[in-house]
Amino acid sequence: MTGRISGTTRLLGLIGDPVAHSLSPAMHNAALATLGEDYCYVPFPVASDRLATAVAGLAVIGVQGFNVTIPHKQAILPLLQHVDSRAAAVGAVNTVYRLPEGGWAGTNTDIDGFLHPLISLGLKGIPTLVLGSGGAARAVIQGCLEGGLQPLRVAGRSPQKLAELQKTWPQIQVLPWVELDPYLAQTQLLINTTPIGMKAGSNAHSPTASPLSREQLRLLPTGAIVYDLIYVPDPTPLLRMAAELGHTPITGLEMLVQQGAKALSLWLGGKPVPIAVMRQAAQQQLAQS
Ligand code: NAP
């Protein structure tokens, strides 16, 4: 946002339920202001039973593109005219943009956002274990496979969700949650995609909770990397314990910033976007909340 909304200002936004605590408006509007782009990014609360009406309405009022968050990431797929192959494999869309011929196209920039910190570290070909089998896990699995992070194991508590993952990605190994311990000694990259340890939001857990205990984290080899998708609190109990044990922690904030940067660049026709500005805006918003 340039600080002045006029008759020419174009809209970007976010649909979800809830959206009130999202960091995306702060991140995107700070970047748009820095770029001097005449756009404004607005959060739109949309209930599940109004999703189709809302998506049609966004088209009618000329919204240029939008992000999608819980609970619409899967439900929006049939409402889009095009979904790219990565988002289709994941079964979830987090970014929607206009097609030149009309209609909406969906992609999943969570995959790129997740991979970014790992690519920056030059990681490839290391034994990886993903905790959780929900929506974020699916983007993470796709990212790991694209980034060459194999062998790849996924531990979850729902046999049905694990079976679905195995069907989509036959090359991964799925494990019942209670059987993950023997694999920890072989895991050089551990990724938490469960909400355990998250401070606020609809999936709130105890702020002292951790998906793995200190004793389990001790089983990881020297030099292991522990990546938590959660970014509130910072550090999460999992990352605090991992750092205390000498492992390398990665927080989910960078994933959030990078998925946003990728989406904004897409909406602006491939233009580079000021990632440092987006990161700082997200951090400031977090500090105030
Ligand atoms: P989701 O679809 O609800 O999936 C959560 C997963 O965690 C499910 O597999 C669930 O198992 C599992 N789980 C929950 N409690 C558990 C427990 N006590 N023991 C074992 N497994 C447990 O949620 P999501 O959309 O994937 O999001 C997950 C987390 O990732 C959230 O905290 C979200 O904020 C974070 N996230 C961060 C970013 C980012 O940009 N940093 C992006 C996306 C998501 P069941 O299937 O058995 O319920």
CSV table of N, CA and C in Angstrom, one decimal, residues 14 21-24 27 69 73 110 192 194-200 227-237 239 250-257 259 282-283 285-287 289:
chain,number,residue,atom,x,y,z
A,14,LEU,N,-6.5,-11.8,1.3
A,14,LEU,CA,-6.4,-13.1,2.0
A,14,LEU,C,-7.8,-13.5,2.4
A,21,HIS,N,-5.6,-12.5,12.9
A,21,HIS,CA,-4.2,-12.4,13.4
A,21,HIS,C,-3.1,-12.7,12.4
A,22,SER,N,-3.5,-12.6,11.1
A,22,SER,CA,-2.6,-12.9,10.0
A,22,SER,C,-1.5,-11.8,10.0
A,23,LEU,N,-0.2,-12.3,9.7
A,23,LEU,CA,0.9,-11.3,9.5
A,23,LEU,C,0.9,-10.9,8.0
A,24,SER,N,0.1,-11.5,7.1
A,24,SER,CA,0.3,-11.2,5.7
A,24,SER,C,0.0,-9.8,5.3
A,27,MET,N,3.0,-7.7,6.1
A,27,MET,CA,4.1,-8.0,5.2
A,27,MET,C,3.9,-7.4,3.8
A,69,THR,N,-6.0,-19.3,3.2
A,69,THR,CA,-5.6,-20.0,4.4
A,69,THR,C,-6.7,-20.9,5.0
A,73,LYS,N,-7.9,-24.0,2.0
A,73,LYS,CA,-6.8,-24.4,1.1
A,73,LYS,C,-7.1,-25.6,0.2
A,110,ASP,N,3.6,-22.2,-0.5
A,110,ASP,CA,4.1,-22.8,0.8
A,110,ASP,C,5.3,-23.8,0.5
A,192,ASN,N,8.8,-30.4,12.0
A,192,ASN,CA,7.5,-30.5,12.7
A,192,ASN,C,6.4,-29.8,11.9
A,194,THR,N,3.1,-30.5,12.9
A,194,THR,CA,1.9,-30.5,13.8
A,194,THR,C,1.8,-29.2,14.4
A,195,PRO,N,0.6,-28.9,15.0
A,195,PRO,CA,0.5,-27.6,15.7
A,195,PRO,C,0.9,-27.7,17.2
A,196,ILE,N,1.6,-28.8,17.5
A,196,ILE,CA,1.9,-28.9,19.0
A,196,ILE,C,3.1,-27.9,19.3
A,197,GLY,N,2.8,-27.1,20.3
A,197,GLY,CA,3.7,-26.0,20.7
A,197,GLY,C,3.3,-24.7,20.3
A,198,MET,N,2.3,-24.6,19.5
A,198,MET,CA,1.8,-23.3,18.9
A,198,MET,C,1.1,-22.5,20.0
A,199,LYS,N,1.4,-21.2,20.1
A,199,LYS,CA,0.9,-20.4,21.2
A,199,LYS,C,-0.6,-20.0,21.1
A,200,ALA,N,-0.9,-19.5,19.9
A,200,ALA,CA,-2.2,-18.9,19.7
A,200,ALA,C,-2.9,-19.5,18.5
A,227,TYR,N,13.5,-28.3,12.2
A,227,TYR,CA,12.8,-27.2,11.5
A,227,TYR,C,11.3,-27.3,12.0
A,228,ASP,N,10.9,-26.2,12.7
A,228,ASP,CA,9.5,-26.2,13.2
A,228,ASP,C,8.7,-25.2,12.3
A,229,LEU,N,7.6,-25.6,11.7
A,229,LEU,CA,6.8,-24.7,10.9
A,229,LEU,C,6.1,-23.6,11.7
A,230,ILE,N,6.0,-23.9,13.0
A,230,ILE,CA,5.4,-22.9,13.9
A,230,ILE,C,6.3,-21.7,14.2
A,231,TYR,N,5.8,-20.5,14.2
A,231,TYR,CA,6.7,-19.3,14.5
A,231,TYR,C,6.2,-18.5,15.7
A,232,VAL,N,5.1,-18.9,16.4
A,232,VAL,CA,4.7,-18.3,17.7
A,232,VAL,C,4.4,-19.4,18.7
A,233,PRO,N,5.2,-19.5,19.8
A,233,PRO,CA,6.2,-18.6,20.2
A,233,PRO,C,7.5,-18.8,19.5
A,234,ASP,N,8.4,-17.9,19.6
A,234,ASP,CA,9.7,-18.0,19.0
A,234,ASP,C,10.8,-17.8,20.1
A,235,PRO,N,11.5,-18.9,20.4
A,235,PRO,CA,11.5,-20.2,19.8
A,235,PRO,C,10.3,-21.0,20.4
A,236,THR,N,9.9,-22.0,19.6
A,236,THR,CA,8.9,-23.0,20.2
A,236,THR,C,9.7,-23.9,21.2
A,237,PRO,N,9.0,-24.6,22.1
A,237,PRO,CA,9.6,-25.5,23.0
A,237,PRO,C,10.5,-26.5,22.3
A,239,LEU,N,12.1,-26.1,19.4
A,239,LEU,CA,13.4,-25.5,18.9
A,239,LEU,C,14.3,-25.1,20.0
A,250,ILE,N,15.5,-24.2,12.9
A,250,ILE,CA,15.0,-23.3,11.9
A,250,ILE,C,13.5,-23.0,12.3
A,251,THR,N,13.2,-21.7,12.3
A,251,THR,CA,11.8,-21.4,12.7
A,251,THR,C,10.9,-21.2,11.4
A,252,GLY,N,9.6,-21.3,11.6
A,252,GLY,CA,8.7,-21.2,10.5
A,252,GLY,C,8.5,-19.8,10.0
A,253,LEU,N,9.0,-18.8,10.6
A,253,LEU,CA,8.8,-17.4,10.1
A,253,LEU,C,9.3,-17.2,8.7
A,254,GLU,N,10.5,-17.8,8.5
A,254,GLU,CA,11.1,-17.6,7.1
A,254,GLU,C,10.3,-18.3,6.1
A,255,MET,N,9.6,-19.4,6.4
A,255,MET,CA,8.7,-20.0,5.4
A,255,MET,C,7.6,-19.1,5.1
A,256,LEU,N,7.0,-18.5,6.2
A,256,LEU,CA,5.9,-17.5,6.0
A,256,LEU,C,6.3,-16.4,5.1
A,257,VAL,N,7.5,-15.8,5.4
A,257,VAL,CA,8.0,-14.6,4.6
A,257,VAL,C,8.2,-15.0,3.2
A,259,GLN,N,7.0,-17.6,1.4
A,259,GLN,CA,5.8,-17.9,0.6
A,259,GLN,C,5.1,-16.7,0.2
A,282,ALA,N,6.8,-8.5,9.3
A,282,ALA,CA,6.3,-9.7,10.0
A,282,ALA,C,6.8,-9.7,11.5
A,283,GLN,N,8.1,-9.5,11.6
A,283,GLN,CA,8.7,-9.5,13.0
A,283,GLN,C,8.1,-8.4,13.8
A,285,GLN,N,5.1,-7.0,13.6
A,285,GLN,CA,3.7,-7.4,13.9
A,285,GLN,C,3.7,-8.4,15.0
A,286,LEU,N,4.6,-9.4,14.9
A,286,LEU,CA,4.7,-10.5,15.9
A,286,LEU,C,5.0,-9.9,17.3
A,287,ALA,N,6.0,-9.0,17.3
A,287,ALA,CA,6.4,-8.4,18.5
A,287,ALA,C,5.3,-7.6,19.2
A,289,SER,N,2.1,-8.4,19.0
A,289,SER,CA,0.9,-9.2,19.3
A,289,SER,C,1.0,-10.0,20.5
